[in-house]
PDB file of C-alpha atoms in Angstrom:
ATOM      1  CA  MET A  12       2.420  -3.751 126.921  1.00 46.00           C
ATOM      2  CA  LYS A  13      -1.197  -3.645 125.746  1.00 44.00           C
ATOM      3  CA  ARG A  14      -0.081  -2.658 122.248  1.00 45.00           C
ATOM      4  CA  PHE A  15       2.370  -5.567 122.188  1.00 41.00           C
ATOM      5  CA  ILE A  16      -0.377  -8.036 123.137  1.00 40.00           C
ATOM      6  CA  PHE A  17      -2.682  -6.546 120.452  1.00 37.00           C
ATOM      7  CA  LEU A  18      -0.027  -7.031 117.773  1.00 39.00           C
ATOM      8  CA  ILE A  19       0.499 -10.684 118.788  1.00 37.00           C
ATOM      9  CA  ILE A  20      -3.260 -11.318 118.590  1.00 37.00           C
ATOM     10  CA  MET A  21      -3.426  -9.742 115.121  1.00 38.00           C
ATOM     11  CA  LEU A  22      -0.612 -11.964 113.895  1.00 40.00           C
ATOM     12  CA  PHE A  23      -2.534 -15.112 114.822  1.00 39.00           C
ATOM     13  CA  ILE A  24      -5.950 -14.047 113.448  1.00 38.00           C
ATOM     14  CA  PRO A  25      -6.447 -15.795 110.073  1.00 42.00           C
ATOM     15  CA  GLN A  26      -6.446 -13.175 107.362  1.00 43.00           C
ATOM     16  CA  LEU A  27      -9.179 -13.371 104.725  1.00 42.00           C
ATOM     17  CA  SER A  28      -7.828 -13.726 101.216  1.00 45.00           C
ATOM     18  CA  PHE A  29      -9.163 -11.373  98.552  1.00 43.00           C
ATOM     19  CA  ALA A  30     -11.404 -14.139  97.192  1.00 44.00           C
ATOM     20  CA  ASP A  31     -12.788 -14.894 100.709  1.00 54.00           C
ATOM     21  CA  LYS A  32     -14.155 -11.405 101.198  1.00 80.00           C
ATOM     22  CA  ILE A  33     -17.846 -11.189 100.479  1.00 92.00           C
ATOM     23  CA  LYS A  34     -18.429  -9.447  97.163  1.00 96.00           C
ATOM     24  CA  HIS A  35     -21.686  -7.769  96.268  1.00 97.00           C
ATOM     25  CA  VAL A  36     -22.754  -7.706  92.606  1.00 98.00           C
ATOM     26  CA  ALA A  37     -25.995  -5.969  91.653  1.00 98.00           C
ATOM     27  CA  ILE A  38     -27.681  -6.860  88.348  1.00 98.00           C
ATOM     28  CA  THR A  39     -30.482  -4.889  86.743  1.00 97.00           C
ATOM     29  CA  ALA A  40     -32.375  -5.350  83.471  1.00 96.00           C
ATOM     30  CA  ILE A  41     -34.955  -3.160  81.772  1.00 92.00           C
ATOM     31  CA  VAL A  42     -37.359  -6.100  81.441  1.00 89.00           C
ATOM     32  CA  GLU A  43     -37.484  -9.860  81.867  1.00 88.00           C
ATOM     33  CA  HIS A  44     -37.454 -11.924  78.703  1.00 82.00           C
ATOM     34  CA  PRO A  45     -35.418 -14.995  77.644  1.00 82.00           C
ATOM     35  CA  SER A  46     -32.520 -13.154  75.994  1.00 82.00           C
ATOM     36  CA  LEU A  47     -31.922 -10.754  78.873  1.00 90.00           C
ATOM     37  CA  ASP A  48     -32.474 -13.506  81.433  1.00 93.00           C
ATOM     38  CA  GLN A  49     -29.742 -15.542  79.733  1.00 92.00           C
ATOM     39  CA  ILE A  50     -27.316 -12.632  80.090  1.00 95.00           C
ATOM     40  CA  ARG A  51     -28.055 -12.512  83.816  1.00 96.00           C
ATOM     41  CA  ASP A  52     -27.596 -16.288  84.156  1.00 97.00           C
ATOM     42  CA  GLY A  53     -24.355 -16.175  82.173  1.00 97.00           C
ATOM     43  CA  VAL A  54     -22.910 -13.515  84.474  1.00 97.00           C
ATOM     44  CA  LYS A  55     -23.784 -15.532  87.583  1.00 97.00           C
ATOM     45  CA  ASP A  56     -22.380 -18.777  86.151  1.00 97.00           C
ATOM     46  CA  GLU A  57     -19.120 -17.076  85.197  1.00 97.00           C
ATOM     47  CA  LEU A  58     -18.733 -15.738  88.735  1.00 97.00           C
ATOM     48  CA  ILE A  59     -19.374 -19.191  90.201  1.00 96.00           C
ATOM     49  CA  ASP A  60     -16.909 -20.832  87.817  1.00 97.00           C
ATOM     50  CA  ASN A  61     -14.279 -18.365  89.034  1.00 96.00           C
ATOM     51  CA  GLY A  62     -14.570 -19.477  92.648  1.00 94.00           C
ATOM     52  CA  TYR A  63     -17.319 -17.235  93.951  1.00 95.00           C
ATOM     53  CA  LYS A  64     -19.998 -19.002  95.960  1.00 93.00           C
ATOM     54  CA  LEU A  65     -23.444 -17.563  96.463  1.00 91.00           C
ATOM     55  CA  ASN A  66     -24.191 -16.715 100.103  1.00 87.00           C
ATOM     56  CA  GLU A  67     -20.600 -17.482 101.083  1.00 92.00           C
ATOM     57  CA  ASN A  68     -18.228 -15.028  99.430  1.00 94.00           C
ATOM     58  CA  LEU A  69     -20.710 -13.592  96.908  1.00 95.00           C
ATOM     59  CA  THR A  70     -24.023 -11.790  97.139  1.00 95.00           C
ATOM     60  CA  VAL A  71     -25.974 -11.214  93.927  1.00 96.00           C
ATOM     61  CA  GLN A  72     -28.895  -8.796  93.886  1.00 95.00           C
ATOM     62  CA  TYR A  73     -31.222  -8.668  90.876  1.00 97.00           C
ATOM     63  CA  LYS A  74     -34.034  -6.310  89.929  1.00 96.00           C
ATOM     64  CA  SER A  75     -36.037  -5.862  86.729  1.00 96.00           C
ATOM     65  CA  ALA A  76     -37.516  -2.510  85.731  1.00 94.00           C
ATOM     66  CA  GLN A  77     -40.465  -4.299  84.085  1.00 91.00           C
ATOM     67  CA  GLY A  78     -40.096  -2.188  80.960  1.00 87.00           C
ATOM     68  CA  SER A  79     -40.226   1.184  82.731  1.00 91.00           C
ATOM     69  CA  SER A  80     -37.415   3.714  82.298  1.00 91.00           C
ATOM     70  CA  ALA A  81     -38.591   5.510  85.451  1.00 95.00           C
ATOM     71  CA  THR A  82     -38.326   2.267  87.409  1.00 96.00           C
ATOM     72  CA  ALA A  83     -34.885   1.647  85.896  1.00 96.00           C
ATOM     73  CA  ALA A  84     -33.723   4.998  87.280  1.00 97.00           C
ATOM     74  CA  GLN A  85     -35.203   4.166  90.684  1.00 97.00           C
ATOM     75  CA  ILE A  86     -33.450   0.802  90.763  1.00 97.00           C
ATOM     76  CA  ALA A  87     -30.162   2.440  89.779  1.00 97.00           C
ATOM     77  CA  ARG A  88     -30.423   4.852  92.711  1.00 97.00           C
ATOM     78  CA  GLN A  89     -31.252   1.997  95.086  1.00 97.00           C
ATOM     79  CA  PHE A  90     -28.268  -0.004  93.906  1.00 97.00           C
ATOM     80  CA  VAL A  91     -25.916   2.953  94.256  1.00 97.00           C
ATOM     81  CA  SER A  92     -27.126   3.486  97.837  1.00 96.00           C
ATOM     82  CA  ALA A  93     -26.310  -0.162  98.598  1.00 96.00           C
ATOM     83  CA  LYS A  94     -22.701   0.417  97.411  1.00 96.00           C
ATOM     84  CA  PRO A  95     -22.071  -2.905  95.630  1.00 97.00           C
ATOM     85  CA  ASP A  96     -18.657  -3.828  94.269  1.00 98.00           C
ATOM     86  CA  ALA A  97     -20.058  -3.792  90.720  1.00 98.00           C
ATOM     87  CA  ILE A  98     -23.336  -3.162  88.914  1.00 98.00           C
ATOM     88  CA  VAL A  99     -24.225  -5.125  85.775  1.00 98.00           C
ATOM     89  CA  ALA A 100     -26.758  -3.203  83.672  1.00 98.00           C
ATOM     90  CA  ILE A 101     -28.539  -5.261  81.017  1.00 96.00           C
ATOM     91  CA  ALA A 102     -30.041  -3.446  77.995  1.00 92.00           C
ATOM     92  CA  THR A 103     -29.658   0.194  77.047  1.00 92.00           C
ATOM     93  CA  PRO A 104     -32.253   1.942  79.282  1.00 93.00           C
ATOM     94  CA  SER A 105     -30.946   0.242  82.434  1.00 96.00           C
ATOM     95  CA  ALA A 106     -27.340   0.962  81.495  1.00 96.00           C
ATOM     96  CA  GLN A 107     -28.100   4.636  80.848  1.00 96.00           C
ATOM     97  CA  ALA A 108     -29.952   4.956  84.149  1.00 97.00           C
ATOM     98  CA  THR A 109     -27.127   3.291  86.081  1.00 98.00           C
ATOM     99  CA  ALA A 110     -24.425   5.355  84.385  1.00 97.00           C
ATOM    100  CA  ALA A 111     -26.334   8.517  85.306  1.00 97.00           C
ATOM    101  CA  ALA A 112     -26.640   7.420  88.939  1.00 97.00           C
ATOM    102  CA  THR A 113     -22.960   6.826  89.719  1.00 97.00           C
ATOM    103  CA  LYS A 114     -19.521   7.891  88.597  1.00 97.00           C
ATOM    104  CA  GLN A 115     -17.690   5.796  91.210  1.00 97.00           C
ATOM    105  CA  ILE A 116     -19.164   2.281  91.378  1.00 98.00           C
ATOM    106  CA  PRO A 117     -18.014   0.048  88.480  1.00 98.00           C
ATOM    107  CA  VAL A 118     -20.740  -0.344  85.852  1.00 98.00           C
ATOM    108  CA  ILE A 119     -20.596  -3.223  83.369  1.00 98.00           C
ATOM    109  CA  PHE A 120     -23.138  -2.862  80.561  1.00 98.00           C
ATOM    110  CA  ALA A 121     -24.327  -6.021  78.808  1.00 97.00           C
ATOM    111  CA  GLY A 122     -26.368  -6.574  75.660  1.00 90.00           C
ATOM    112  CA  ILE A 123     -26.120  -2.964  74.446  1.00 91.00           C
ATOM    113  CA  THR A 124     -26.269  -2.677  70.659  1.00 88.00           C
ATOM    114  CA  ASP A 125     -24.532   0.697  70.351  1.00 90.00           C
ATOM    115  CA  PRO A 126     -23.005   1.985  73.601  1.00 95.00           C
ATOM    116  CA  VAL A 127     -21.452   4.920  71.722  1.00 94.00           C
ATOM    117  CA  ALA A 128     -24.827   6.154  70.435  1.00 90.00           C
ATOM    118  CA  ALA A 129     -26.238   5.555  73.922  1.00 92.00           C
ATOM    119  CA  LYS A 130     -23.476   7.860  75.238  1.00 94.00           C
ATOM    120  CA  LEU A 131     -22.164   5.240  77.624  1.00 96.00           C
ATOM    121  CA  ILE A 132     -18.724   5.324  76.022  1.00 96.00           C
ATOM    122  CA  LYS A 133     -16.995   7.654  73.563  1.00 95.00           C
ATOM    123  CA  ASN A 134     -15.253   4.917  71.576  1.00 95.00           C
ATOM    124  CA  TRP A 135     -14.082   1.325  71.895  1.00 95.00           C
ATOM    125  CA  GLN A 136     -10.959   2.218  73.847  1.00 97.00           C
ATOM    126  CA  PRO A 137     -10.678   1.994  77.653  1.00 97.00           C
ATOM    127  CA  THR A 138     -12.900   4.770  78.983  1.00 96.00           C
ATOM    128  CA  GLY A 139     -10.919   5.960  81.971  1.00 97.00           C
ATOM    129  CA  THR A 140     -14.283   6.121  83.778  1.00 97.00           C
ATOM    130  CA  ASN A 141     -16.280   3.657  85.874  1.00 98.00           C
ATOM    131  CA  ILE A 142     -17.828   2.041  82.779  1.00 98.00           C
ATOM    132  CA  THR A 143     -16.997  -0.928  80.562  1.00 98.00           C
ATOM    133  CA  GLY A 144     -19.039  -3.786  79.137  1.00 98.00           C
ATOM    134  CA  VAL A 145     -20.059  -6.061  76.281  1.00 97.00           C
ATOM    135  CA  SER A 146     -22.069  -5.018  73.221  1.00 95.00           C
ATOM    136  CA  ASP A 147     -24.299  -7.289  71.147  1.00 90.00           C
ATOM    137  CA  TYR A 148     -23.757  -5.149  68.040  1.00 89.00           C
ATOM    138  CA  GLN A 149     -23.888  -7.043  64.749  1.00 89.00           C
ATOM    139  CA  GLU A 150     -22.913  -5.798  61.309  1.00 91.00           C
ATOM    140  CA  ILE A 151     -26.043  -5.357  59.222  1.00 95.00           C
ATOM    141  CA  ILE A 152     -24.727  -6.650  55.868  1.00 96.00           C
ATOM    142  CA  PRO A 153     -24.315 -10.261  57.126  1.00 95.00           C
ATOM    143  CA  GLN A 154     -27.860  -9.959  58.498  1.00 96.00           C
ATOM    144  CA  ILE A 155     -29.171  -8.918  55.077  1.00 97.00           C
ATOM    145  CA  ASP A 156     -27.271 -11.791  53.472  1.00 96.00           C
ATOM    146  CA  PHE A 157     -28.938 -14.085  55.989  1.00 96.00           C
ATOM    147  CA  MET A 158     -32.393 -12.736  55.043  1.00 97.00           C
ATOM    148  CA  LYS A 159     -31.690 -13.387  51.372  1.00 96.00           C
ATOM    149  CA  LYS A 160     -30.605 -16.954  52.067  1.00 95.00           C
ATOM    150  CA  ILE A 161     -33.852 -17.726  53.881  1.00 96.00           C
ATOM    151  CA  VAL A 162     -36.090 -15.771  51.466  1.00 96.00           C
ATOM    152  CA  PRO A 163     -34.101 -15.621  48.188  1.00 95.00           C
ATOM    153  CA  ASN A 164     -36.528 -13.341  46.309  1.00 92.00           C
ATOM    154  CA  VAL A 165     -37.054 -10.853  49.101  1.00 96.00           C
ATOM    155  CA  LYS A 166     -38.120  -7.418  47.847  1.00 97.00           C
ATOM    156  CA  SER A 167     -39.482  -5.861  51.041  1.00 98.00           C
ATOM    157  CA  VAL A 168     -38.634  -6.262  54.725  1.00 98.00           C
ATOM    158  CA  GLY A 169     -40.865  -5.433  57.675  1.00 98.00           C
ATOM    159  CA  TYR A 170     -39.309  -4.069  60.859  1.00 98.00           C
ATOM    160  CA  ILE A 171     -41.166  -3.225  64.081  1.00 97.00           C
ATOM    161  CA  TYR A 172     -39.256  -1.099  66.557  1.00 96.00           C
ATOM    162  CA  SER A 173     -39.527   1.077  69.652  1.00 93.00           C
ATOM    163  CA  PRO A 174     -38.640   4.716  68.820  1.00 94.00           C
ATOM    164  CA  SER A 175     -37.370   5.259  72.370  1.00 88.00           C
ATOM    165  CA  GLU A 176     -34.838   2.409  72.226  1.00 88.00           C
ATOM    166  CA  ILE A 177     -31.513   3.545  70.815  1.00 87.00           C
ATOM    167  CA  ASN A 178     -30.504  -0.024  69.977  1.00 86.00           C
ATOM    168  CA  SER A 179     -33.573  -0.336  67.737  1.00 92.00           C
ATOM    169  CA  THR A 180     -33.193   3.015  66.013  1.00 93.00           C
ATOM    170  CA  VAL A 181     -29.526   2.271  65.259  1.00 91.00           C
ATOM    171  CA  VAL A 182     -30.568  -0.951  63.514  1.00 94.00           C
ATOM    172  CA  LEU A 183     -33.331   0.945  61.688  1.00 96.00           C
ATOM    173  CA  LYS A 184     -30.848   3.450  60.278  1.00 96.00           C
ATOM    174  CA  ASN A 185     -28.494   0.692  59.129  1.00 96.00           C
ATOM    175  CA  LEU A 186     -31.339  -1.230  57.496  1.00 97.00           C
ATOM    176  CA  GLN A 187     -32.495   1.889  55.650  1.00 97.00           C
ATOM    177  CA  ILE A 188     -29.011   2.515  54.263  1.00 96.00           C
ATOM    178  CA  HIS A 189     -28.035  -0.996  53.258  1.00 97.00           C
ATOM    179  CA  LEU A 190     -31.354  -2.463  52.105  1.00 97.00           C
ATOM    180  CA  SER A 191     -31.839   0.433  49.685  1.00 96.00           C
ATOM    181  CA  LYS A 192     -28.419  -0.295  48.162  1.00 96.00           C
ATOM    182  CA  GLN A 193     -29.716  -3.758  47.275  1.00 95.00           C
ATOM    183  CA  ASN A 194     -33.051  -2.465  45.954  1.00 96.00           C
ATOM    184  CA  ILE A 195     -34.943  -3.959  48.883  1.00 97.00           C
ATOM    185  CA  SER A 196     -37.594  -1.757  50.448  1.00 98.00           C
ATOM    186  CA  LEU A 197     -38.037  -1.376  54.198  1.00 98.00           C
ATOM    187  CA  VAL A 198     -41.431  -1.013  55.858  1.00 98.00           C
ATOM    188  CA  ALA A 199     -40.658   0.206  59.376  1.00 97.00           C
ATOM    189  CA  VAL A 200     -43.473   0.466  61.920  1.00 97.00           C
ATOM    190  CA  PRO A 201     -42.983   2.130  65.320  1.00 96.00           C
ATOM    191  CA  ALA A 202     -44.487   0.506  68.420  1.00 94.00           C
ATOM    192  CA  GLN A 203     -43.870   2.440  71.597  1.00 88.00           C
ATOM    193  CA  ARG A 204     -45.445  -0.115  73.956  1.00 88.00           C
ATOM    194  CA  THR A 205     -45.591  -3.901  74.154  1.00 89.00           C
ATOM    195  CA  ALA A 206     -49.356  -3.648  73.676  1.00 90.00           C
ATOM    196  CA  ASP A 207     -48.781  -1.956  70.298  1.00 93.00           C
ATOM    197  CA  ILE A 208     -46.881  -4.870  68.717  1.00 94.00           C
ATOM    198  CA  SER A 209     -49.916  -6.755  67.434  1.00 93.00           C
ATOM    199  CA  THR A 210     -51.400  -3.623  65.844  1.00 95.00           C
ATOM    200  CA  ALA A 211     -48.046  -2.757  64.280  1.00 96.00           C
ATOM    201  CA  ALA A 212     -47.756  -6.254  62.821  1.00 96.00           C
ATOM    202  CA  ASN A 213     -51.179  -5.981  61.186  1.00 96.00           C
ATOM    203  CA  THR A 214     -50.033  -2.931  59.223  1.00 96.00           C
ATOM    204  CA  LEU A 215     -47.425  -5.144  57.509  1.00 97.00           C
ATOM    205  CA  LYS A 216     -50.000  -7.533  56.045  1.00 95.00           C
ATOM    206  CA  GLY A 217     -49.610  -7.771  52.278  1.00 94.00           C
ATOM    207  CA  LYS A 218     -46.700  -5.329  52.246  1.00 97.00           C
ATOM    208  CA  VAL A 219     -43.604  -7.377  53.120  1.00 97.00           C
ATOM    209  CA  ASP A 220     -41.868 -10.630  52.167  1.00 98.00           C
ATOM    210  CA  LEU A 221     -40.459 -11.182  55.648  1.00 98.00           C
ATOM    211  CA  ILE A 222     -40.330  -9.604  59.101  1.00 98.00           C
ATOM    212  CA  TYR A 223     -36.924  -9.018  60.675  1.00 98.00           C
ATOM    213  CA  THR A 224     -36.667  -8.748  64.454  1.00 96.00           C
ATOM    214  CA  THR A 225     -33.894  -7.675  66.797  1.00 93.00           C
ATOM    215  CA  THR A 226     -33.698  -7.527  70.584  1.00 86.00           C
ATOM    216  CA  ASP A 227     -36.049  -4.566  70.838  1.00 89.00           C
ATOM    217  CA  ASN A 228     -37.374  -5.118  74.349  1.00 85.00           C
ATOM    218  CA  ASN A 229     -41.014  -4.384  73.503  1.00 89.00           C
ATOM    219  CA  VAL A 230     -40.933  -6.685  70.486  1.00 92.00           C
ATOM    220  CA  VAL A 231     -39.259  -9.522  72.372  1.00 90.00           C
ATOM    221  CA  SER A 232     -41.678  -9.184  75.279  1.00 88.00           C
ATOM    222  CA  ALA A 233     -44.623  -9.633  72.889  1.00 92.00           C
ATOM    223  CA  TYR A 234     -42.966 -12.095  70.515  1.00 94.00           C
ATOM    224  CA  GLU A 235     -45.729 -14.683  70.645  1.00 94.00           C
ATOM    225  CA  SER A 236     -48.222 -12.208  69.170  1.00 95.00           C
ATOM    226  CA  LEU A 237     -45.792 -11.558  66.321  1.00 96.00           C
ATOM    227  CA  VAL A 238     -45.364 -15.307  65.755  1.00 97.00           C
ATOM    228  CA  LYS A 239     -49.146 -15.728  65.647  1.00 97.00           C
ATOM    229  CA  PHE A 240     -49.405 -13.008  62.996  1.00 97.00           C
ATOM    230  CA  ALA A 241     -46.568 -14.549  60.936  1.00 97.00           C
ATOM    231  CA  ASN A 242     -48.147 -18.012  61.067  1.00 97.00           C
ATOM    232  CA  GLU A 243     -51.612 -16.781  60.107  1.00 97.00           C
ATOM    233  CA  ASN A 244     -50.331 -14.676  57.208  1.00 97.00           C
ATOM    234  CA  LYS A 245     -47.530 -16.931  55.970  1.00 97.00           C
ATOM    235  CA  ILE A 246     -44.889 -14.247  56.438  1.00 97.00           C
ATOM    236  CA  PRO A 247     -41.424 -15.558  57.431  1.00 98.00           C
ATOM    237  CA  LEU A 248     -40.273 -14.257  60.801  1.00 98.00           C
ATOM    238  CA  LEU A 249     -36.489 -13.904  61.079  1.00 98.00           C
ATOM    239  CA  ALA A 250     -34.371 -12.749  63.987  1.00 96.00           C
ATOM    240  CA  SER A 251     -30.929 -11.571  64.971  1.00 94.00           C
ATOM    241  CA  PHE A 252     -31.043 -13.527  68.249  1.00 91.00           C
ATOM    242  CA  PRO A 253     -31.181 -17.356  68.554  1.00 90.00           C
ATOM    243  CA  ASP A 254     -33.659 -17.334  71.455  1.00 88.00           C
ATOM    244  CA  ALA A 255     -36.363 -16.353  68.953  1.00 93.00           C
ATOM    245  CA  ILE A 256     -36.244 -19.840  67.449  1.00 94.00           C
ATOM    246  CA  GLU A 257     -37.728 -21.545  70.500  1.00 92.00           C
ATOM    247  CA  ARG A 258     -40.522 -18.973  70.434  1.00 94.00           C
ATOM    248  CA  GLY A 259     -41.501 -19.497  66.797  1.00 96.00           C
ATOM    249  CA  ALA A 260     -39.194 -17.662  64.395  1.00 97.00           C
ATOM    250  CA  VAL A 261     -38.156 -19.525  61.243  1.00 97.00           C
ATOM    251  CA  ALA A 262     -34.462 -18.710  61.493  1.00 97.00           C
ATOM    252  CA  ALA A 263     -32.044 -16.609  63.479  1.00 97.00           C
ATOM    253  CA  TYR A 264     -28.479 -15.537  62.896  1.00 96.00           C
ATOM    254  CA  GLY A 265     -26.847 -14.039  65.924  1.00 93.00           C
ATOM    255  CA  MET A 266     -24.972 -14.471  69.148  1.00 90.00           C
ATOM    256  CA  SER A 267     -25.989 -16.456  72.187  1.00 88.00           C
ATOM    257  CA  TYR A 268     -27.030 -14.081  74.938  1.00 89.00           C
ATOM    258  CA  TYR A 269     -25.875 -16.592  77.508  1.00 93.00           C
ATOM    259  CA  ASP A 270     -22.413 -16.252  75.946  1.00 93.00           C
ATOM    260  CA  VAL A 271     -22.753 -12.457  76.173  1.00 94.00           C
ATOM    261  CA  GLY A 272     -23.476 -12.949  79.870  1.00 96.00           C
ATOM    262  CA  ARG A 273     -20.439 -15.166  80.337  1.00 96.00           C
ATOM    263  CA  GLN A 274     -18.280 -12.633  78.512  1.00 97.00           C
ATOM    264  CA  SER A 275     -19.678  -9.832  80.685  1.00 97.00           C
ATOM    265  CA  GLY A 276     -19.091 -11.968  83.757  1.00 98.00           C
ATOM    266  CA  LYS A 277     -15.399 -12.234  82.884  1.00 98.00           C
ATOM    267  CA  LEU A 278     -15.181  -8.431  83.059  1.00 98.00           C
ATOM    268  CA  VAL A 279     -16.930  -8.469  86.435  1.00 98.00           C
ATOM    269  CA  VAL A 280     -14.417 -11.003  87.745  1.00 98.00           C
ATOM    270  CA  ARG A 281     -11.515  -8.833  86.609  1.00 98.00           C
ATOM    271  CA  ILE A 282     -13.013  -5.859  88.424  1.00 98.00           C
ATOM    272  CA  LEU A 283     -13.700  -7.842  91.610  1.00 97.00           C
ATOM    273  CA  LYS A 284     -10.043  -8.869  91.552  1.00 96.00           C
ATOM    274  CA  GLY A 285      -8.919  -5.273  91.503  1.00 95.00           C
ATOM    275  CA  GLU A 286      -8.823  -3.997  87.909  1.00 97.00           C
ATOM    276  CA  LYS A 287     -10.365  -0.613  87.199  1.00 97.00           C
ATOM    277  CA  PRO A 288     -13.284  -0.631  84.749  1.00 97.00           C
ATOM    278  CA  GLY A 289     -11.828   2.394  83.006  1.00 97.00           C
ATOM    279  CA  SER A 290      -8.727   0.397  82.076  1.00 98.00           C
ATOM    280  CA  ILE A 291     -10.744  -2.415  80.417  1.00 98.00           C
ATOM    281  CA  ALA A 292     -11.744  -1.801  76.804  1.00 97.00           C
ATOM    282  CA  PRO A 293     -15.431  -2.438  75.981  1.00 97.00           C
ATOM    283  CA  GLU A 294     -15.948  -5.609  73.970  1.00 96.00           C
ATOM    284  CA  LEU A 295     -18.165  -7.013  71.234  1.00 93.00           C
ATOM    285  CA  GLY A 296     -19.969 -10.334  71.492  1.00 89.00           C
ATOM    286  CA  GLN A 297     -17.827 -12.924  69.790  1.00 83.00           C
ATOM    287  CA  THR A 298     -19.660 -15.814  68.098  1.00 82.00           C
ATOM    288  CA  LEU A 299     -22.607 -15.859  65.685  1.00 89.00           C
ATOM    289  CA  HIS A 300     -24.715 -18.953  64.967  1.00 91.00           C
ATOM    290  CA  LEU A 301     -27.409 -19.847  62.444  1.00 96.00           C
ATOM    291  CA  VAL A 302     -30.356 -21.582  64.107  1.00 96.00           C
ATOM    292  CA  ILE A 303     -33.502 -22.755  62.306  1.00 97.00           C
ATOM    293  CA  ASN A 304     -36.964 -24.012  63.236  1.00 97.00           C
ATOM    294  CA  THR A 305     -38.363 -26.408  60.623  1.00 96.00           C
ATOM    295  CA  ASP A 306     -41.847 -26.458  62.168  1.00 96.00           C
ATOM    296  CA  ALA A 307     -42.051 -22.662  62.035  1.00 97.00           C
ATOM    297  CA  ALA A 308     -40.830 -22.774  58.431  1.00 97.00           C
ATOM    298  CA  LYS A 309     -43.792 -24.971  57.471  1.00 96.00           C
ATOM    299  CA  LYS A 310     -46.262 -22.738  59.290  1.00 96.00           C
ATOM    300  CA  GLN A 311     -44.883 -19.581  57.666  1.00 97.00           C
ATOM    301  CA  GLY A 312     -44.539 -20.991  54.159  1.00 95.00           C
ATOM    302  CA  VAL A 313     -40.757 -21.144  53.952  1.00 96.00           C
ATOM    303  CA  ASN A 314     -38.917 -23.780  51.945  1.00 94.00           C
ATOM    304  CA  LEU A 315     -35.510 -24.118  53.595  1.00 94.00           C
ATOM    305  CA  SER A 316     -32.814 -25.183  51.147  1.00 92.00           C
ATOM    306  CA  PRO A 317     -30.601 -28.206  51.913  1.00 93.00           C
ATOM    307  CA  GLU A 318     -27.626 -25.823  52.056  1.00 92.00           C
ATOM    308  CA  ILE A 319     -29.285 -23.777  54.801  1.00 94.00           C
ATOM    309  CA  ILE A 320     -30.161 -26.864  56.809  1.00 93.00           C
ATOM    310  CA  GLN A 321     -26.633 -28.264  56.469  1.00 93.00           C
ATOM    311  CA  SER A 322     -25.037 -24.991  57.561  1.00 93.00           C
ATOM    312  CA  ALA A 323     -27.244 -24.575  60.654  1.00 94.00           C
ATOM    313  CA  TYR A 324     -25.573 -24.686  64.056  1.00 92.00           C
ATOM    314  CA  LYS A 325     -28.799 -25.961  65.582  1.00 93.00           C
ATOM    315  CA  ILE A 326     -32.110 -27.229  64.188  1.00 95.00           C
ATOM    316  CA  ILE A 327     -35.308 -27.602  66.163  1.00 92.00           C
ATOM    317  CA  GLY A 328     -38.580 -29.128  64.986  1.00 84.00           C
ATOM    318  CA  GLN A 329     -37.153 -32.245  63.368  1.00 63.00           C
TER     319      GLN A 329
END
């Protein structure tokens, strides 16, 4: 009789739908700077647009490692202990730390230039593991073509990079191969810490026709010091990420990191709805834009052609 009553009660208790169950998404980034912050915001906005409501059926936890790989590993362990439904790991060091900390919880990497070199995935096919994600990898030849459009007579390119960041060393290798094929020299300067960026920039004085920057986390964190150097020495500062324009680069050709976040968020939604990360193929960021800063061009001695200005997706400084 008691069992019969229990069954009747269960029949009349409203059952939570899958979407009504509270989901827990943990997000970690190696450091806070505009590009990585936009990935985080894009992920959150994509979740909200798919019916998840913060503090109702969704909890989002965020932690930055403040540039420390040791802290990234600590955060990864903390997140794994909390047992979220998915972990979004932004930038290579955080993704590597999270992948090392769990083989069960879904891990979605975001903004990783070369996840194969970082040993997060073996290839671009579904992994069969707990890992998938979105890469910000860009082919280097279109980037070199972009440099030549902004500085037509370029003979030497400066590149500051962190030796410990795989994303930066992958770009370095590609620059070395493809610039040499076009008889353009590369002056590459390592900078292990954010505090080293200004010193590294000074070594480029009088040696390069432009400075090319990617989303090396140390470089991006100290971008204003690089802009100051470029302005004072009339050396064009170019970038592979549009966020650099607002901070003082002359031109950028690359993908929106907010869009990378939205794209990563779509993978998170699929996983929250029941798909296995190992059945979802890793993806590349999809759309590249040319963005220019006319004020920065004046400060850095660049004469932007009418063709460049007409082809720009966005212009600031006018």
